[in-house]
Amino acid sequence: MIKSQTDVPVPSSRVSGIGRLLIAIYGVLALAATGRSFVQIVRAFDDAPLAYALSALAAVVYIVATVALIQRSALWYRIAWITISFELAGVLVVGTLSLVDPALFQHATVWSIYGSGYVFIPLVLPLLGMWWLLRHPVAPAQSRA
Amino acid sequence: MIEWFTWLQLAIAVPGGLLCVILGLVGRKPTDLTMGATALVELMLIVQLAAAIAAPLAGNDATGSLLEFYTYLISAILLPVAAGFWALVERSRWSTVILGVTCLSVAVMLYRMSQIWNVQGS
């Protein structure tokens, strides 16, 4: 793989250039979501089983998405799309519900109020991820799966 | 958790993180300066860990959840190590940006930790 100081118009890999930054931020968010759900579940799962189970699910999805962005094959490319779409749907649905019906999500999740507890990164990141995936598709023929 | 030390950490992690992000965006590969800033952030986190363990013995107890505090602290300690390894393996401008993002993430986590320790009544 050729590494270059400047941005190459047609990167050889999805894991090059600014994509690495995206992966790093995904990694941090995965860690943050995992940490939070760990604390919530250990401390008082019974307080809010729905919110806390959702936190854990979100954490797992972020981890899978991080891995999927690193891996370069048609299968992982599809998994990246699925997980990132799921995140976007999650942050939109839970974000809206947490505003419309706060009683449903009294306990914070990563996605409450569109991820305001995480500087709205959960809202912006899936969009960046999708943009990245669109710009760097992996055709089944060229994959190493 | 020692409050003034936490502020000192923030005073290093925030400018250090911004410096790394800027240097990375203008195209610098990881250097002694940016790696050093990240290493310093990591070192201070380990001092903070020791302080957090020792502080209750001196009557400085956390007001909030210790479980939450340590989850943040351990996560924060892992981050610069991961970013540092990344920077060693992959010597590109983006690794410098990642060092910066890591330092800034640590700063956010430190801020949350100080809230848990000092402000959050349980």
PDB file of C-alpha atoms in Angstrom:
ATOM      1  CA  MET A   1       0.000   0.000   0.000  1.00  0.00           C
ATOM      2  CA  ILE A   2       1.349   3.375  -0.965  1.00  0.00           C
ATOM      3  CA  LYS A   3       1.342   5.954   1.761  1.00  0.00           C
ATOM      4  CA  SER A   4       1.370   9.542   0.705  1.00  0.00           C
ATOM      5  CA  GLN A   5       1.561  12.837   2.519  1.00  0.00           C
ATOM      6  CA  THR A   6      -1.062  14.415   0.306  1.00  0.00           C
ATOM      7  CA  ASP A   7      -4.563  13.165  -0.310  1.00  0.00           C
ATOM      8  CA  VAL A   8      -4.672  10.756  -3.202  1.00  0.00           C
ATOM      9  CA  PRO A   9      -7.748  11.234  -5.389  1.00  0.00           C
ATOM     10  CA  VAL A  10      -8.435   7.514  -5.589  1.00  0.00           C
ATOM     11  CA  PRO A  11      -7.303   5.942  -2.314  1.00  0.00           C
ATOM     12  CA  SER A  12      -6.270   2.338  -2.578  1.00  0.00           C
ATOM     13  CA  SER A  13      -8.015   1.390   0.622  1.00  0.00           C
ATOM     14  CA  ARG A  14     -10.918   2.460   2.726  1.00  0.00           C
ATOM     15  CA  VAL A  15      -8.514   2.374   5.626  1.00  0.00           C
ATOM     16  CA  SER A  16      -6.368   5.177   4.286  1.00  0.00           C
ATOM     17  CA  GLY A  17      -6.187   8.880   4.866  1.00  0.00           C
ATOM     18  CA  ILE A  18      -8.974  10.557   6.737  1.00  0.00           C
ATOM     19  CA  GLY A  19     -10.738   7.212   7.035  1.00  0.00           C
ATOM     20  CA  ARG A  20      -8.278   6.394   9.787  1.00  0.00           C
ATOM     21  CA  LEU A  21      -9.509   9.368  11.727  1.00  0.00           C
ATOM     22  CA  LEU A  22     -13.078   8.201  11.281  1.00  0.00           C
ATOM     23  CA  ILE A  23     -12.117   4.770  12.579  1.00  0.00           C
ATOM     24  CA  ALA A  24     -10.331   6.302  15.561  1.00  0.00           C
ATOM     25  CA  ILE A  25     -13.365   8.407  16.473  1.00  0.00           C
ATOM     26  CA  TYR A  26     -15.587   5.360  16.073  1.00  0.00           C
ATOM     27  CA  GLY A  27     -13.247   3.493  18.393  1.00  0.00           C
ATOM     28  CA  VAL A  28     -13.462   6.211  21.029  1.00  0.00           C
ATOM     29  CA  LEU A  29     -17.248   6.294  20.794  1.00  0.00           C
ATOM     30  CA  ALA A  30     -17.404   2.513  21.027  1.00  0.00           C
ATOM     31  CA  LEU A  31     -15.274   2.704  24.165  1.00  0.00           C
ATOM     32  CA  ALA A  32     -17.429   5.487  25.632  1.00  0.00           C
ATOM     33  CA  ALA A  33     -20.673   3.627  24.921  1.00  0.00           C
ATOM     34  CA  THR A  34     -19.258   0.380  26.306  1.00  0.00           C
ATOM     35  CA  GLY A  35     -18.036   2.104  29.470  1.00  0.00           C
ATOM     36  CA  ARG A  36     -21.344   3.793  30.076  1.00  0.00           C
ATOM     37  CA  SER A  37     -23.448   0.700  29.529  1.00  0.00           C
ATOM     38  CA  PHE A  38     -21.054  -1.300  31.721  1.00  0.00           C
ATOM     39  CA  VAL A  39     -21.574   1.178  34.567  1.00  0.00           C
ATOM     40  CA  GLN A  40     -25.334   1.316  34.067  1.00  0.00           C
ATOM     41  CA  ILE A  41     -25.797  -2.425  33.971  1.00  0.00           C
ATOM     42  CA  VAL A  42     -23.494  -3.189  36.887  1.00  0.00           C
ATOM     43  CA  ARG A  43     -24.966  -0.468  39.072  1.00  0.00           C
ATOM     44  CA  ALA A  44     -28.684  -0.745  38.564  1.00  0.00           C
ATOM     45  CA  PHE A  45     -29.934  -2.678  35.579  1.00  0.00           C
ATOM     46  CA  ASP A  46     -33.409  -3.024  37.081  1.00  0.00           C
ATOM     47  CA  ASP A  47     -33.874   0.748  37.209  1.00  0.00           C
ATOM     48  CA  ALA A  48     -34.367   1.024  33.489  1.00  0.00           C
ATOM     49  CA  PRO A  49     -33.956  -2.288  31.674  1.00  0.00           C
ATOM     50  CA  LEU A  50     -35.042  -0.813  28.332  1.00  0.00           C
ATOM     51  CA  ALA A  51     -32.691   2.167  28.348  1.00  0.00           C
ATOM     52  CA  TYR A  52     -29.795   0.151  29.687  1.00  0.00           C
ATOM     53  CA  ALA A  53     -30.277  -2.762  27.318  1.00  0.00           C
ATOM     54  CA  LEU A  54     -30.353  -0.211  24.533  1.00  0.00           C
ATOM     55  CA  SER A  55     -27.102   1.297  25.800  1.00  0.00           C
ATOM     56  CA  ALA A  56     -25.474  -2.109  25.676  1.00  0.00           C
ATOM     57  CA  LEU A  57     -26.845  -2.798  22.203  1.00  0.00           C
ATOM     58  CA  ALA A  58     -25.582   0.582  21.005  1.00  0.00           C
ATOM     59  CA  ALA A  59     -22.161  -0.189  22.435  1.00  0.00           C
ATOM     60  CA  VAL A  60     -21.993  -3.526  20.615  1.00  0.00           C
ATOM     61  CA  VAL A  61     -23.092  -1.925  17.352  1.00  0.00           C
ATOM     62  CA  TYR A  62     -20.410   0.752  17.661  1.00  0.00           C
ATOM     63  CA  ILE A  63     -17.780  -1.894  18.229  1.00  0.00           C
ATOM     64  CA  VAL A  64     -18.931  -3.907  15.198  1.00  0.00           C
ATOM     65  CA  ALA A  65     -19.047  -0.735  13.085  1.00  0.00           C
ATOM     66  CA  THR A  66     -15.491   0.131  14.107  1.00  0.00           C
ATOM     67  CA  VAL A  67     -14.269  -3.316  13.103  1.00  0.00           C
ATOM     68  CA  ALA A  68     -16.298  -3.195   9.880  1.00  0.00           C
ATOM     69  CA  LEU A  69     -14.671   0.091   8.879  1.00  0.00           C
ATOM     70  CA  ILE A  70     -11.213  -1.386   9.394  1.00  0.00           C
ATOM     71  CA  GLN A  71     -11.861  -4.612   7.507  1.00  0.00           C
ATOM     72  CA  ARG A  72     -11.809  -4.461   3.775  1.00  0.00           C
ATOM     73  CA  SER A  73     -14.047  -6.997   2.136  1.00  0.00           C
ATOM     74  CA  ALA A  74     -17.445  -7.018   0.509  1.00  0.00           C
ATOM     75  CA  LEU A  75     -18.993  -8.739   3.509  1.00  0.00           C
ATOM     76  CA  TRP A  76     -17.579  -6.247   6.034  1.00  0.00           C
ATOM     77  CA  TYR A  77     -18.524  -3.412   3.726  1.00  0.00           C
ATOM     78  CA  ARG A  78     -22.130  -4.586   3.939  1.00  0.00           C
ATOM     79  CA  ILE A  79     -21.845  -4.989   7.704  1.00  0.00           C
ATOM     80  CA  ALA A  80     -20.486  -1.440   7.926  1.00  0.00           C
ATOM     81  CA  TRP A  81     -23.546  -0.178   6.047  1.00  0.00           C
ATOM     82  CA  ILE A  82     -25.929  -2.150   8.247  1.00  0.00           C
ATOM     83  CA  THR A  83     -24.392  -1.072  11.549  1.00  0.00           C
ATOM     84  CA  ILE A  84     -24.000   2.562  10.544  1.00  0.00           C
ATOM     85  CA  SER A  85     -27.591   2.694   9.250  1.00  0.00           C
ATOM     86  CA  PHE A  86     -28.696   1.131  12.507  1.00  0.00           C
ATOM     87  CA  GLU A  87     -26.847   3.824  14.433  1.00  0.00           C
ATOM     88  CA  LEU A  88     -28.428   6.595  12.420  1.00  0.00           C
ATOM     89  CA  ALA A  89     -31.882   5.062  12.871  1.00  0.00           C
ATOM     90  CA  GLY A  90     -31.167   4.569  16.564  1.00  0.00           C
ATOM     91  CA  VAL A  91     -30.054   8.118  17.224  1.00  0.00           C
ATOM     92  CA  LEU A  92     -33.020   9.520  15.265  1.00  0.00           C
ATOM     93  CA  VAL A  93     -35.664   7.274  16.815  1.00  0.00           C
ATOM     94  CA  VAL A  94     -34.387   7.331  20.380  1.00  0.00           C
ATOM     95  CA  GLY A  95     -33.502  11.011  20.100  1.00  0.00           C
ATOM     96  CA  THR A  96     -37.034  11.844  18.992  1.00  0.00           C
ATOM     97  CA  LEU A  97     -38.687   9.563  21.553  1.00  0.00           C
ATOM     98  CA  SER A  98     -36.580  11.025  24.365  1.00  0.00           C
ATOM     99  CA  LEU A  99     -37.949  14.457  23.474  1.00  0.00           C
ATOM    100  CA  VAL A 100     -41.550  13.433  22.738  1.00  0.00           C
ATOM    101  CA  ASP A 101     -41.952  11.014  25.637  1.00  0.00           C
ATOM    102  CA  PRO A 102     -39.206  11.659  28.218  1.00  0.00           C
ATOM    103  CA  ALA A 103     -40.784   9.158  30.618  1.00  0.00           C
ATOM    104  CA  LEU A 104     -39.780   6.367  28.281  1.00  0.00           C
ATOM    105  CA  PHE A 105     -36.097   7.222  28.558  1.00  0.00           C
ATOM    106  CA  GLN A 106     -35.647   8.720  31.997  1.00  0.00           C
ATOM    107  CA  HIS A 107     -32.196   7.239  32.104  1.00  0.00           C
ATOM    108  CA  ALA A 108     -29.666   8.503  29.655  1.00  0.00           C
ATOM    109  CA  THR A 109     -28.479   6.443  26.705  1.00  0.00           C
ATOM    110  CA  VAL A 110     -25.884   7.395  24.119  1.00  0.00           C
ATOM    111  CA  TRP A 111     -28.715   8.361  21.817  1.00  0.00           C
ATOM    112  CA  SER A 112     -30.891  10.436  24.166  1.00  0.00           C
ATOM    113  CA  ILE A 113     -31.668  13.899  22.782  1.00  0.00           C
ATOM    114  CA  TYR A 114     -29.771  13.025  19.593  1.00  0.00           C
ATOM    115  CA  GLY A 115     -26.600  12.253  21.509  1.00  0.00           C
ATOM    116  CA  SER A 116     -26.373  15.615  23.252  1.00  0.00           C
ATOM    117  CA  GLY A 117     -24.424  13.997  26.089  1.00  0.00           C
ATOM    118  CA  TYR A 118     -21.723  13.193  23.573  1.00  0.00           C
ATOM    119  CA  VAL A 119     -21.589  16.580  21.840  1.00  0.00           C
ATOM    120  CA  PHE A 120     -23.946  15.203  19.144  1.00  0.00           C
ATOM    121  CA  ILE A 121     -21.136  13.022  17.832  1.00  0.00           C
ATOM    122  CA  PRO A 122     -23.539  10.012  17.647  1.00  0.00           C
ATOM    123  CA  LEU A 123     -25.703  12.054  15.259  1.00  0.00           C
ATOM    124  CA  VAL A 124     -22.918  13.328  13.017  1.00  0.00           C
ATOM    125  CA  LEU A 125     -20.736  10.244  12.917  1.00  0.00           C
ATOM    126  CA  PRO A 126     -23.119   7.898  11.030  1.00  0.00           C
ATOM    127  CA  LEU A 127     -23.546  10.561   8.343  1.00  0.00           C
ATOM    128  CA  LEU A 128     -19.776  10.919   7.996  1.00  0.00           C
ATOM    129  CA  GLY A 129     -19.482   7.141   7.966  1.00  0.00           C
ATOM    130  CA  MET A 130     -22.045   6.816   5.170  1.00  0.00           C
ATOM    131  CA  TRP A 131     -20.346   9.530   3.170  1.00  0.00           C
ATOM    132  CA  TRP A 132     -17.082   7.690   3.619  1.00  0.00           C
ATOM    133  CA  LEU A 133     -18.560   4.344   2.580  1.00  0.00           C
ATOM    134  CA  LEU A 134     -20.162   5.908  -0.491  1.00  0.00           C
ATOM    135  CA  ARG A 135     -16.880   7.407  -1.582  1.00  0.00           C
ATOM    136  CA  HIS A 136     -14.927   4.232  -0.979  1.00  0.00           C
ATOM    137  CA  PRO A 137     -17.022   1.307  -2.124  1.00  0.00           C
ATOM    138  CA  VAL A 138     -15.666  -2.203  -2.203  1.00  0.00           C
ATOM    139  CA  ALA A 139     -16.844  -4.101  -5.248  1.00  0.00           C
ATOM    140  CA  PRO A 140     -17.275  -7.836  -4.644  1.00  0.00           C
ATOM    141  CA  ALA A 141     -14.760  -8.571  -7.418  1.00  0.00           C
ATOM    142  CA  GLN A 142     -11.897  -6.661  -5.836  1.00  0.00           C
ATOM    143  CA  SER A 143     -12.504  -7.801  -2.303  1.00  0.00           C
ATOM    144  CA  ARG A 144     -10.223 -10.197  -0.554  1.00  0.00           C
ATOM    145  CA  ALA A 145     -13.008 -11.945   1.307  1.00  0.00           C
TER     146      ALA A 145
ATOM    147  CA  MET B   1      -8.816  12.926  42.802  1.00  0.00           C
ATOM    148  CA  ILE B   2      -6.799  16.073  43.444  1.00  0.00           C
ATOM    149  CA  GLU B   3      -8.588  19.072  42.014  1.00  0.00           C
ATOM    150  CA  TRP B   4      -5.655  21.343  41.137  1.00  0.00           C
ATOM    151  CA  PHE B   5      -3.860  18.424  39.514  1.00  0.00           C
ATOM    152  CA  THR B   6      -6.929  17.760  37.382  1.00  0.00           C
ATOM    153  CA  TRP B   7      -6.939  21.368  36.210  1.00  0.00           C
ATOM    154  CA  LEU B   8      -3.231  21.054  35.414  1.00  0.00           C
ATOM    155  CA  GLN B   9      -4.012  17.942  33.368  1.00  0.00           C
ATOM    156  CA  LEU B  10      -6.714  19.804  31.470  1.00  0.00           C
ATOM    157  CA  ALA B  11      -4.299  22.709  30.918  1.00  0.00           C
ATOM    158  CA  ILE B  12      -1.967  20.270  29.174  1.00  0.00           C
ATOM    159  CA  ALA B  13      -4.410  17.903  27.465  1.00  0.00           C
ATOM    160  CA  VAL B  14      -6.529  20.603  25.776  1.00  0.00           C
ATOM    161  CA  PRO B  15      -3.739  22.751  24.233  1.00  0.00           C
ATOM    162  CA  GLY B  16      -1.704  19.602  23.538  1.00  0.00           C
ATOM    163  CA  GLY B  17      -4.672  18.009  21.785  1.00  0.00           C
ATOM    164  CA  LEU B  18      -5.392  21.122  19.744  1.00  0.00           C
ATOM    165  CA  LEU B  19      -1.711  21.372  18.793  1.00  0.00           C
ATOM    166  CA  CYS B  20      -1.694  17.759  17.565  1.00  0.00           C
ATOM    167  CA  VAL B  21      -4.896  18.242  15.568  1.00  0.00           C
ATOM    168  CA  ILE B  22      -3.546  21.403  13.921  1.00  0.00           C
ATOM    169  CA  LEU B  23      -0.101  19.958  13.194  1.00  0.00           C
ATOM    170  CA  GLY B  24      -1.748  16.836  11.797  1.00  0.00           C
ATOM    171  CA  LEU B  25      -4.089  18.803   9.565  1.00  0.00           C
ATOM    172  CA  VAL B  26      -1.195  20.806   8.102  1.00  0.00           C
ATOM    173  CA  GLY B  27       0.429  17.486   7.237  1.00  0.00           C
ATOM    174  CA  ARG B  28       2.972  16.725   9.953  1.00  0.00           C
ATOM    175  CA  LYS B  29       3.771  13.136  10.771  1.00  0.00           C
ATOM    176  CA  PRO B  30       3.940  12.199  14.452  1.00  0.00           C
ATOM    177  CA  THR B  31       6.992  13.858  16.010  1.00  0.00           C
ATOM    178  CA  ASP B  32       8.677  13.854  19.395  1.00  0.00           C
ATOM    179  CA  LEU B  33       6.611  16.911  20.231  1.00  0.00           C
ATOM    180  CA  THR B  34       3.196  15.437  19.459  1.00  0.00           C
ATOM    181  CA  MET B  35       4.089  11.980  20.771  1.00  0.00           C
ATOM    182  CA  GLY B  36       5.587  13.652  23.844  1.00  0.00           C
ATOM    183  CA  ALA B  37       2.422  15.636  24.519  1.00  0.00           C
ATOM    184  CA  THR B  38       0.375  12.442  24.331  1.00  0.00           C
ATOM    185  CA  ALA B  39       2.861  10.604  26.543  1.00  0.00           C
ATOM    186  CA  LEU B  40       2.671  13.415  29.099  1.00  0.00           C
ATOM    187  CA  VAL B  41      -1.131  13.183  29.113  1.00  0.00           C
ATOM    188  CA  GLU B  42      -0.823   9.433  29.684  1.00  0.00           C
ATOM    189  CA  LEU B  43       1.739   9.845  32.452  1.00  0.00           C
ATOM    190  CA  MET B  44      -0.470  12.327  34.292  1.00  0.00           C
ATOM    191  CA  LEU B  45      -3.416   9.935  34.004  1.00  0.00           C
ATOM    192  CA  ILE B  46      -1.382   7.278  35.776  1.00  0.00           C
ATOM    193  CA  VAL B  47      -0.467   9.791  38.499  1.00  0.00           C
ATOM    194  CA  GLN B  48      -4.169  10.605  38.724  1.00  0.00           C
ATOM    195  CA  LEU B  49      -4.943   6.905  39.152  1.00  0.00           C
ATOM    196  CA  ALA B  50      -2.484   6.680  42.039  1.00  0.00           C
ATOM    197  CA  ALA B  51      -3.948   9.864  43.512  1.00  0.00           C
ATOM    198  CA  ALA B  52      -7.486   8.532  43.188  1.00  0.00           C
ATOM    199  CA  ILE B  53      -6.534   5.367  45.025  1.00  0.00           C
ATOM    200  CA  ALA B  54      -4.695   7.272  47.753  1.00  0.00           C
ATOM    201  CA  ALA B  55      -7.033  10.239  48.184  1.00  0.00           C
ATOM    202  CA  PRO B  56      -9.787   8.500  50.191  1.00  0.00           C
ATOM    203  CA  LEU B  57      -7.126   7.453  52.719  1.00  0.00           C
ATOM    204  CA  ALA B  58      -6.490  11.152  53.311  1.00  0.00           C
ATOM    205  CA  GLY B  59     -10.183  11.849  53.742  1.00  0.00           C
ATOM    206  CA  ASN B  60     -10.745  13.065  50.187  1.00  0.00           C
ATOM    207  CA  ASP B  61     -13.675  10.879  49.165  1.00  0.00           C
ATOM    208  CA  ALA B  62     -15.530  10.933  45.879  1.00  0.00           C
ATOM    209  CA  THR B  63     -18.982  12.473  46.105  1.00  0.00           C
ATOM    210  CA  GLY B  64     -20.280  10.443  43.168  1.00  0.00           C
ATOM    211  CA  SER B  65     -20.095   6.877  41.910  1.00  0.00           C
ATOM    212  CA  LEU B  66     -16.638   5.321  42.188  1.00  0.00           C
ATOM    213  CA  LEU B  67     -17.602   2.673  39.642  1.00  0.00           C
ATOM    214  CA  GLU B  68     -18.372   5.349  37.080  1.00  0.00           C
ATOM    215  CA  PHE B  69     -15.230   7.267  37.996  1.00  0.00           C
ATOM    216  CA  TYR B  70     -12.940   4.301  37.510  1.00  0.00           C
ATOM    217  CA  THR B  71     -14.628   3.274  34.270  1.00  0.00           C
ATOM    218  CA  TYR B  72     -13.797   6.700  32.907  1.00  0.00           C
ATOM    219  CA  LEU B  73     -10.283   6.641  34.315  1.00  0.00           C
ATOM    220  CA  ILE B  74      -9.386   3.200  32.978  1.00  0.00           C
ATOM    221  CA  SER B  75     -10.866   4.034  29.557  1.00  0.00           C
ATOM    222  CA  ALA B  76      -8.916   7.301  29.541  1.00  0.00           C
ATOM    223  CA  ILE B  77      -5.686   5.482  30.381  1.00  0.00           C
ATOM    224  CA  LEU B  78      -6.193   3.070  27.473  1.00  0.00           C
ATOM    225  CA  LEU B  79      -6.756   5.780  24.859  1.00  0.00           C
ATOM    226  CA  PRO B  80      -3.306   7.458  24.620  1.00  0.00           C
ATOM    227  CA  VAL B  81      -1.641   4.037  24.612  1.00  0.00           C
ATOM    228  CA  ALA B  82      -3.750   2.912  21.651  1.00  0.00           C
ATOM    229  CA  ALA B  83      -3.206   6.189  19.792  1.00  0.00           C
ATOM    230  CA  GLY B  84       0.527   6.070  20.527  1.00  0.00           C
ATOM    231  CA  PHE B  85       0.866   2.563  19.108  1.00  0.00           C
ATOM    232  CA  TRP B  86      -1.128   3.652  16.096  1.00  0.00           C
ATOM    233  CA  ALA B  87       1.223   6.603  15.585  1.00  0.00           C
ATOM    234  CA  LEU B  88       4.271   4.325  15.788  1.00  0.00           C
ATOM    235  CA  VAL B  89       2.887   1.803  13.316  1.00  0.00           C
ATOM    236  CA  GLU B  90       1.336   4.263  10.901  1.00  0.00           C
ATOM    237  CA  ARG B  91       3.485   7.344  10.491  1.00  0.00           C
ATOM    238  CA  SER B  92       1.064   9.582   8.641  1.00  0.00           C
ATOM    239  CA  ARG B  93      -0.457  12.987   9.256  1.00  0.00           C
ATOM    240  CA  TRP B  94      -3.703  11.354  10.320  1.00  0.00           C
ATOM    241  CA  SER B  95      -1.946   9.601  13.156  1.00  0.00           C
ATOM    242  CA  THR B  96      -1.015  13.056  14.462  1.00  0.00           C
ATOM    243  CA  VAL B  97      -4.656  14.140  14.223  1.00  0.00           C
ATOM    244  CA  ILE B  98      -5.647  10.960  16.065  1.00  0.00           C
ATOM    245  CA  LEU B  99      -3.163  11.775  18.842  1.00  0.00           C
ATOM    246  CA  GLY B 100      -4.892  15.133  19.159  1.00  0.00           C
ATOM    247  CA  VAL B 101      -8.408  13.696  19.132  1.00  0.00           C
ATOM    248  CA  THR B 102      -7.286  11.277  21.833  1.00  0.00           C
ATOM    249  CA  CYS B 103      -5.918  14.050  24.056  1.00  0.00           C
ATOM    250  CA  LEU B 104      -9.150  16.013  23.645  1.00  0.00           C
ATOM    251  CA  SER B 105     -11.240  12.926  24.427  1.00  0.00           C
ATOM    252  CA  VAL B 106      -9.165  12.399  27.566  1.00  0.00           C
ATOM    253  CA  ALA B 107      -9.825  16.042  28.498  1.00  0.00           C
ATOM    254  CA  VAL B 108     -13.587  15.512  28.197  1.00  0.00           C
ATOM    255  CA  MET B 109     -13.358  12.362  30.297  1.00  0.00           C
ATOM    256  CA  LEU B 110     -11.251  14.149  32.923  1.00  0.00           C
ATOM    257  CA  TYR B 111     -13.866  16.867  33.127  1.00  0.00           C
ATOM    258  CA  ARG B 112     -16.573  14.252  33.667  1.00  0.00           C
ATOM    259  CA  MET B 113     -14.387  12.535  36.265  1.00  0.00           C
ATOM    260  CA  SER B 114     -13.910  15.768  38.191  1.00  0.00           C
ATOM    261  CA  GLN B 115     -17.681  16.275  38.150  1.00  0.00           C
ATOM    262  CA  ILE B 116     -18.233  12.794  39.517  1.00  0.00           C
ATOM    263  CA  TRP B 117     -15.594  13.253  42.219  1.00  0.00           C
ATOM    264  CA  ASN B 118     -16.291  16.826  43.294  1.00  0.00           C
ATOM    265  CA  VAL B 119     -19.774  17.876  42.273  1.00  0.00           C
ATOM    266  CA  GLN B 120     -22.073  14.899  41.888  1.00  0.00           C
ATOM    267  CA  GLY B 121     -23.816  14.292  45.191  1.00  0.00           C
ATOM    268  CA  SER B 122     -24.845  10.683  45.610  1.00  0.00           C
TER     269      SER B 122
END
